[in-house]
Coordinates of C-alpha atoms and ligand atoms in Angstrom, one line a residue:
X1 CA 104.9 -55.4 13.0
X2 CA 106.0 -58.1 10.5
X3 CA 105.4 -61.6 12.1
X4 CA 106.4 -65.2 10.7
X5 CA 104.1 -68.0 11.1
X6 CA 102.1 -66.4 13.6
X7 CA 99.8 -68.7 15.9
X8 CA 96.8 -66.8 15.6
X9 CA 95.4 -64.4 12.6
X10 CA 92.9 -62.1 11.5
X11 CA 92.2 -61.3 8.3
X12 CA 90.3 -57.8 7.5
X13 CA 88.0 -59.1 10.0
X14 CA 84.7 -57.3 10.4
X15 CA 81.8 -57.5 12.8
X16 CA 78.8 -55.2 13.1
X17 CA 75.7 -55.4 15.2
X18 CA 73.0 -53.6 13.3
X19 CA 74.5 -50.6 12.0
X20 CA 76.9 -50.4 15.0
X21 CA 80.1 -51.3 13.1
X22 CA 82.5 -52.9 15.7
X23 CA 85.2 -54.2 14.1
X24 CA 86.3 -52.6 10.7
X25 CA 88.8 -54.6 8.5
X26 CA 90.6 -56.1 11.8
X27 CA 94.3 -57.5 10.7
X28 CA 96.0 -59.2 13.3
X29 CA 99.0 -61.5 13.4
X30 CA 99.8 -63.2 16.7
X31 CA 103.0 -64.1 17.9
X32 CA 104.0 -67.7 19.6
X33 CA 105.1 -67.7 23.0
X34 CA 104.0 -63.7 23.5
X35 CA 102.2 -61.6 25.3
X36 CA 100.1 -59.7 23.1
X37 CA 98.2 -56.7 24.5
X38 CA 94.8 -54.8 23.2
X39 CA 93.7 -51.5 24.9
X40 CA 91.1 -49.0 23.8
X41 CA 88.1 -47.5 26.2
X42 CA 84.7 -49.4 27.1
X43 CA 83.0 -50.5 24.3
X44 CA 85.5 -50.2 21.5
X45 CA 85.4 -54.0 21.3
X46 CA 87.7 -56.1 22.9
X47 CA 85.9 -58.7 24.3
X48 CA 84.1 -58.9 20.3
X49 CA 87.8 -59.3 18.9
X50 CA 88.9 -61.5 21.3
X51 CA 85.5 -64.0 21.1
X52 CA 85.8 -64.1 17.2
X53 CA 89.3 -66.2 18.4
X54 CA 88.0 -68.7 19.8
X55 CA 84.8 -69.1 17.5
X56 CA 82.3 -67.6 19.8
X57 CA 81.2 -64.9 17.5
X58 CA 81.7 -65.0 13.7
X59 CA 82.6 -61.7 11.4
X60 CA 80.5 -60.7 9.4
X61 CA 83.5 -60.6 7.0
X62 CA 87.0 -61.6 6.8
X63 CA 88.8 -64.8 8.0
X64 CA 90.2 -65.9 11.7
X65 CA 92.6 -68.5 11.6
X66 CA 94.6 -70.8 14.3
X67 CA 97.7 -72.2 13.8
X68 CA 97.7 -71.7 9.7
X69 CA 94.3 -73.1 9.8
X70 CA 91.1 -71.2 9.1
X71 CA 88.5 -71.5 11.8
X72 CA 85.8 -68.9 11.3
X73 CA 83.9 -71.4 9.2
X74 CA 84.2 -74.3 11.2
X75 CA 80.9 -75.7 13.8
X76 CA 80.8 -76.3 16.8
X77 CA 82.1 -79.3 16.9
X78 CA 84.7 -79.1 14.2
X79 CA 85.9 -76.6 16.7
X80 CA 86.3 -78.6 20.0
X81 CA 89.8 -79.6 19.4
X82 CA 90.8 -76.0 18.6
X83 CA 89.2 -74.6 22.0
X84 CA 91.6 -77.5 23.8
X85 CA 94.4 -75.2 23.0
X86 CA 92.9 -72.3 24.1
X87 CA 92.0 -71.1 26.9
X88 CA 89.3 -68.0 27.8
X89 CA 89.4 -66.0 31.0
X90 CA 86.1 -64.2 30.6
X91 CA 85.4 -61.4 31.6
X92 CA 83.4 -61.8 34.6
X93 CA 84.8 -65.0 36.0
X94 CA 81.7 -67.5 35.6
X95 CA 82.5 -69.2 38.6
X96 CA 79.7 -71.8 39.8
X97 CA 78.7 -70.9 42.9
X98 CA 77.2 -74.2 43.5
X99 CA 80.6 -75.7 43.4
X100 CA 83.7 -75.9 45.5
X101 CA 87.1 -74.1 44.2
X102 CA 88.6 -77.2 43.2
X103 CA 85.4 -78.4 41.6
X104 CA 85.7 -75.4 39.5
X105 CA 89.1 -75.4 38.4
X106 CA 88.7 -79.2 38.0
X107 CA 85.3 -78.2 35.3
X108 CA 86.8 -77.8 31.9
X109 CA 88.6 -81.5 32.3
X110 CA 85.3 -83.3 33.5
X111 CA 82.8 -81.4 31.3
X112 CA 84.5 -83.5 28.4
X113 CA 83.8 -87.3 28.9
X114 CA 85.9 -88.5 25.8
X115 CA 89.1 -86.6 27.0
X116 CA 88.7 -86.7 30.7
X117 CA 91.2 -87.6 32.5
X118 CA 91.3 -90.3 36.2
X119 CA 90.0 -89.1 39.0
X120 CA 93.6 -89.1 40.2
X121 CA 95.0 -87.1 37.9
X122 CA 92.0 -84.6 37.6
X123 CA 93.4 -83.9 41.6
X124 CA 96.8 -83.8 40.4
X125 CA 96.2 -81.2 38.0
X126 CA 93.6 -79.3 39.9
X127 CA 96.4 -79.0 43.2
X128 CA 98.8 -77.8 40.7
X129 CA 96.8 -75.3 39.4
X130 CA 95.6 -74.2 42.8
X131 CA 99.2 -74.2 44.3
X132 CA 100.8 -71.7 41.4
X133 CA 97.5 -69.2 41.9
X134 CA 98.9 -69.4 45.8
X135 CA 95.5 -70.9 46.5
X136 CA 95.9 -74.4 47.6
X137 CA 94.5 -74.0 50.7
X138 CA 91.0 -73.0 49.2
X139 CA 90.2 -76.2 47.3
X140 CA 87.3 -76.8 49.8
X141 CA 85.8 -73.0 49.9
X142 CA 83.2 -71.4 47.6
X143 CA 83.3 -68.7 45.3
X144 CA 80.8 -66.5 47.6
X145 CA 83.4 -66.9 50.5
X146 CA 86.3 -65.6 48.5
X147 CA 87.3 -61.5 47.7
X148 CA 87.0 -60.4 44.1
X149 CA 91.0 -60.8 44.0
X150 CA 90.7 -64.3 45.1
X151 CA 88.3 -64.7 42.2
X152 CA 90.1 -63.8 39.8
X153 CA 93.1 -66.5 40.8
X154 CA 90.6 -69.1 40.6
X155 CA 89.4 -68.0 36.9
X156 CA 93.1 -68.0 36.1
X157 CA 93.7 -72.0 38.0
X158 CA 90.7 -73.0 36.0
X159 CA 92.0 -71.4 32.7
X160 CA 95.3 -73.9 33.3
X161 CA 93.7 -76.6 34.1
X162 CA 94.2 -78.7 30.8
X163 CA 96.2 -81.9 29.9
X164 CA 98.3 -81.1 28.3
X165 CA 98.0 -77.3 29.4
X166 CA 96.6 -74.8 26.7
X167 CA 98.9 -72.8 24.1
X168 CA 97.1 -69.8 23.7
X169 CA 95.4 -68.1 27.0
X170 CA 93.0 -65.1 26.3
X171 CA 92.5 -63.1 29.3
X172 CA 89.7 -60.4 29.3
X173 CA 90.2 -57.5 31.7
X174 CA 92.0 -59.9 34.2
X175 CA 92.8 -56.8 36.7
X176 CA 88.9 -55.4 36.5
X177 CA 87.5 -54.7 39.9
X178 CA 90.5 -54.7 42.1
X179 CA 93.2 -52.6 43.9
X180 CA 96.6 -52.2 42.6
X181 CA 98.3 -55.0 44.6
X182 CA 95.9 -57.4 43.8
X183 CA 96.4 -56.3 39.9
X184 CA 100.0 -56.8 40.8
X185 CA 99.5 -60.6 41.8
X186 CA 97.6 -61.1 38.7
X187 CA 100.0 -59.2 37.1
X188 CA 102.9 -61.4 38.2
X189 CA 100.8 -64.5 37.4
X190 CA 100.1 -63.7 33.7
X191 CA 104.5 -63.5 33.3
X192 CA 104.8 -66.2 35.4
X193 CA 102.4 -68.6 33.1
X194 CA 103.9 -67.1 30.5
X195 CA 107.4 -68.6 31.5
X196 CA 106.3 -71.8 32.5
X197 CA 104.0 -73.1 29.8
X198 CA 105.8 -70.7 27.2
X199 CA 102.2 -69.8 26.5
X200 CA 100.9 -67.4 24.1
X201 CA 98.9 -64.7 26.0
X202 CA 96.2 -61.9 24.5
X203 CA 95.3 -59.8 27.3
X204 CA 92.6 -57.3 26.8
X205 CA 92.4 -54.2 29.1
X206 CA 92.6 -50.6 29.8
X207 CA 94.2 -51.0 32.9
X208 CA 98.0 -49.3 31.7
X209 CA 100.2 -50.7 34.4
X210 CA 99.0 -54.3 33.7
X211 CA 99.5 -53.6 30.0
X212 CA 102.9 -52.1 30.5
X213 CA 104.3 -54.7 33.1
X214 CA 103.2 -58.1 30.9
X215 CA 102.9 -57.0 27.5
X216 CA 105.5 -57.4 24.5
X217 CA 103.4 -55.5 22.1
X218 CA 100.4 -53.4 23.2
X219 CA 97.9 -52.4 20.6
X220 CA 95.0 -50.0 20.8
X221 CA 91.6 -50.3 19.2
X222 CA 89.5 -47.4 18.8
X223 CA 87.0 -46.6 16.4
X224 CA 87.0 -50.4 15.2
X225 CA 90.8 -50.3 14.1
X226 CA 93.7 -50.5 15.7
X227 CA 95.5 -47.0 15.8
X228 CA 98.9 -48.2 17.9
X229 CA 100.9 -51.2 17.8
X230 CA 104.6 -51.0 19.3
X231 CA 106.3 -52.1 22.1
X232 CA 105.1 -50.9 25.6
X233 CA 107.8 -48.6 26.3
X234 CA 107.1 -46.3 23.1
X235 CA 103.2 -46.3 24.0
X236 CA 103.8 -43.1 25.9
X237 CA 105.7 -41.3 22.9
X238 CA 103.3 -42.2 20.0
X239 CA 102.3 -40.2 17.3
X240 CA 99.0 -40.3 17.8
X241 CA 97.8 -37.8 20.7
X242 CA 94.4 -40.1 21.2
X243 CA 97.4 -42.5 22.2
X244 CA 98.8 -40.6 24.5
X245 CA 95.8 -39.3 26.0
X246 CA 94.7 -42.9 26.8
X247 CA 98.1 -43.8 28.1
X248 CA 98.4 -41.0 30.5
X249 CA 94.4 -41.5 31.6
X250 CA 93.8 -38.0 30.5
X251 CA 90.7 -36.7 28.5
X252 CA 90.3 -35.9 25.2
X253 CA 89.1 -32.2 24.3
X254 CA 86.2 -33.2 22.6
X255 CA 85.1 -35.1 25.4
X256 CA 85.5 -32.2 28.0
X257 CA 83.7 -29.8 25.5
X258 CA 80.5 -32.2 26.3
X259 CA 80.6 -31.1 30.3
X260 CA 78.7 -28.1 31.6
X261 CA 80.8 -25.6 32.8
Ligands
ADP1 N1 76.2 -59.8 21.2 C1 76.1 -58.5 21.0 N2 75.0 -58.0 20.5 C2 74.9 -56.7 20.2 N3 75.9 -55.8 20.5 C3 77.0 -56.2 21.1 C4 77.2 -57.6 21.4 N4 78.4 -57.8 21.9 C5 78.9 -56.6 22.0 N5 78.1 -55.6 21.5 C6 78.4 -54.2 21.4 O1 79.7 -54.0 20.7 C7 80.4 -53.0 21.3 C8 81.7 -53.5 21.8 O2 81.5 -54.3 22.9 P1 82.7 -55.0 23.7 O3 83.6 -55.8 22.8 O4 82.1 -55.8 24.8 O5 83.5 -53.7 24.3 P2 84.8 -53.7 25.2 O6 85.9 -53.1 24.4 O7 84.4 -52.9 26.4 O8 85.1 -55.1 25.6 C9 79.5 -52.4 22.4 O9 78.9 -51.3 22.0 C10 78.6 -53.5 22.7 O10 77.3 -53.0 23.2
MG2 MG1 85.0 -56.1 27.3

């Protein structure tokens, strides 16, 4: 897909760990104001590609750059004002259990004392959050009193919790762990953030519906490369059978020649 001045880019990116190659000559141009989405199966490397974006792993080879600028090179501190504009949904949600909801979402604008907001504000901005998740009411509770969905809503509050709010929002496996109508609400969240900061969004997944309903361009890694990249409607119709297979959650032959019969 031929993108202009993309917002994020990868450059025949590559990243092994010990002579596991993960990432094998990774290109990857972004586009503003998106929602780009990366399948593939457990362990391809999804979470690998999308923490080389925001500088928490480095490749091995190959250049990652933000906004025209290249970032792979840069420290720790060089990148602080990069990782203002974006925004990381991790995973597992890393909520501090020792802290209240709002105290949570509130986190990444205290943990920065030279950018942190008033006290008043930081409330302001922490409601706001709380209200678009649908979890205003919960600013008091803590994470072990809430369900896995709830979770999830107040990783997402947290992740929009910036002044001004961030361009680029990386969401790793946001539906992981729940049923399908709480993968729905999350699901209708991720458009919805979409339309009101005009965000860019990289979700990674393998959760089809989720990929289907919020993405404008799905992509699959497998095998370190990316063997699909088209819009979410064709996904089902690509060349590829491995493709296909993936899409319609059925197994590959040489993966059923492995079971006993
Ligand atoms: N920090 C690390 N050190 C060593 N191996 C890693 C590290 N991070 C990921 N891996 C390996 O890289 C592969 C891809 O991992 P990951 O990106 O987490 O997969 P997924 O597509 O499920 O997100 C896995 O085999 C994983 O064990
Ligand atoms: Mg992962």
């Amino acid at each position: 897909m031929n993108i202009e001045n993309p917002i994020i880019e990868l450059r025949r990116v590559n990243k092994s760990f010990g002579a596991q190659r993960v990432l094998d000559d990774i290109d990857l141009r972004v586009e503003r104001g998106r929602t780009t989405v990366i399948i593939g199966r457990s362990g391809t490397g999804k979470s690998v590609l999308l923490k080389h974006i925001v500088g928490l792993l480095k490749p091995d080879r190959g250049e990652v750059y933000y906004e025209g600028r290249r970032i792979d090179a840069l420290t720790e501190r060089q990148l602080t004002p990069v990782r203002r504009q974006i925004s990381f949904v991790f995973q597992l949600n890393a909520l501090f259990d020792s802290m209240t909801v709002g105290e949570n979402v509130a986190f990444p604008m205290t943990e920065n004392s030279e950018s942190r907001p008033d006290r008043a504000r930081i409330r302001e901005l922490t409601q706001r959050s709380l209200k678009i998740v649908g979890l205003s009411s919960f600013e008091n509770k803590r994470p072990s009193e809430l369900s896995g969905g709830e979770k999830k809503r107040v990783a997402l509050a947290r992740a929009i919790t910036m002044d001004p709010p961030p361009k680029v929002i990386l969401y790793d496996e946001p539906t992981a762990g729940l049923d399908p109508q709480r993968s729905d609400v999350i699901n209708k969240l991720i458009r919805s953030l979409q339309d009101e900061f005009h965000v860019t969004g990289i979700v990674v997944t393998h959760d089809m519906k989720l990929a289907i309903d919020v993405g404008d361009r799905v992509l699959m890694l497998h095998q370190g490369r990316f063997i699909a990249d088209s819009p979410p409607a064709e996904l089902a119709q690509d060349r590829n059978e491995i493709v296909r297979n993936f899409v319609a959650g059925i197994a590959d032959e040489s993966e059923l020649a492995t079971l006993v019969r």
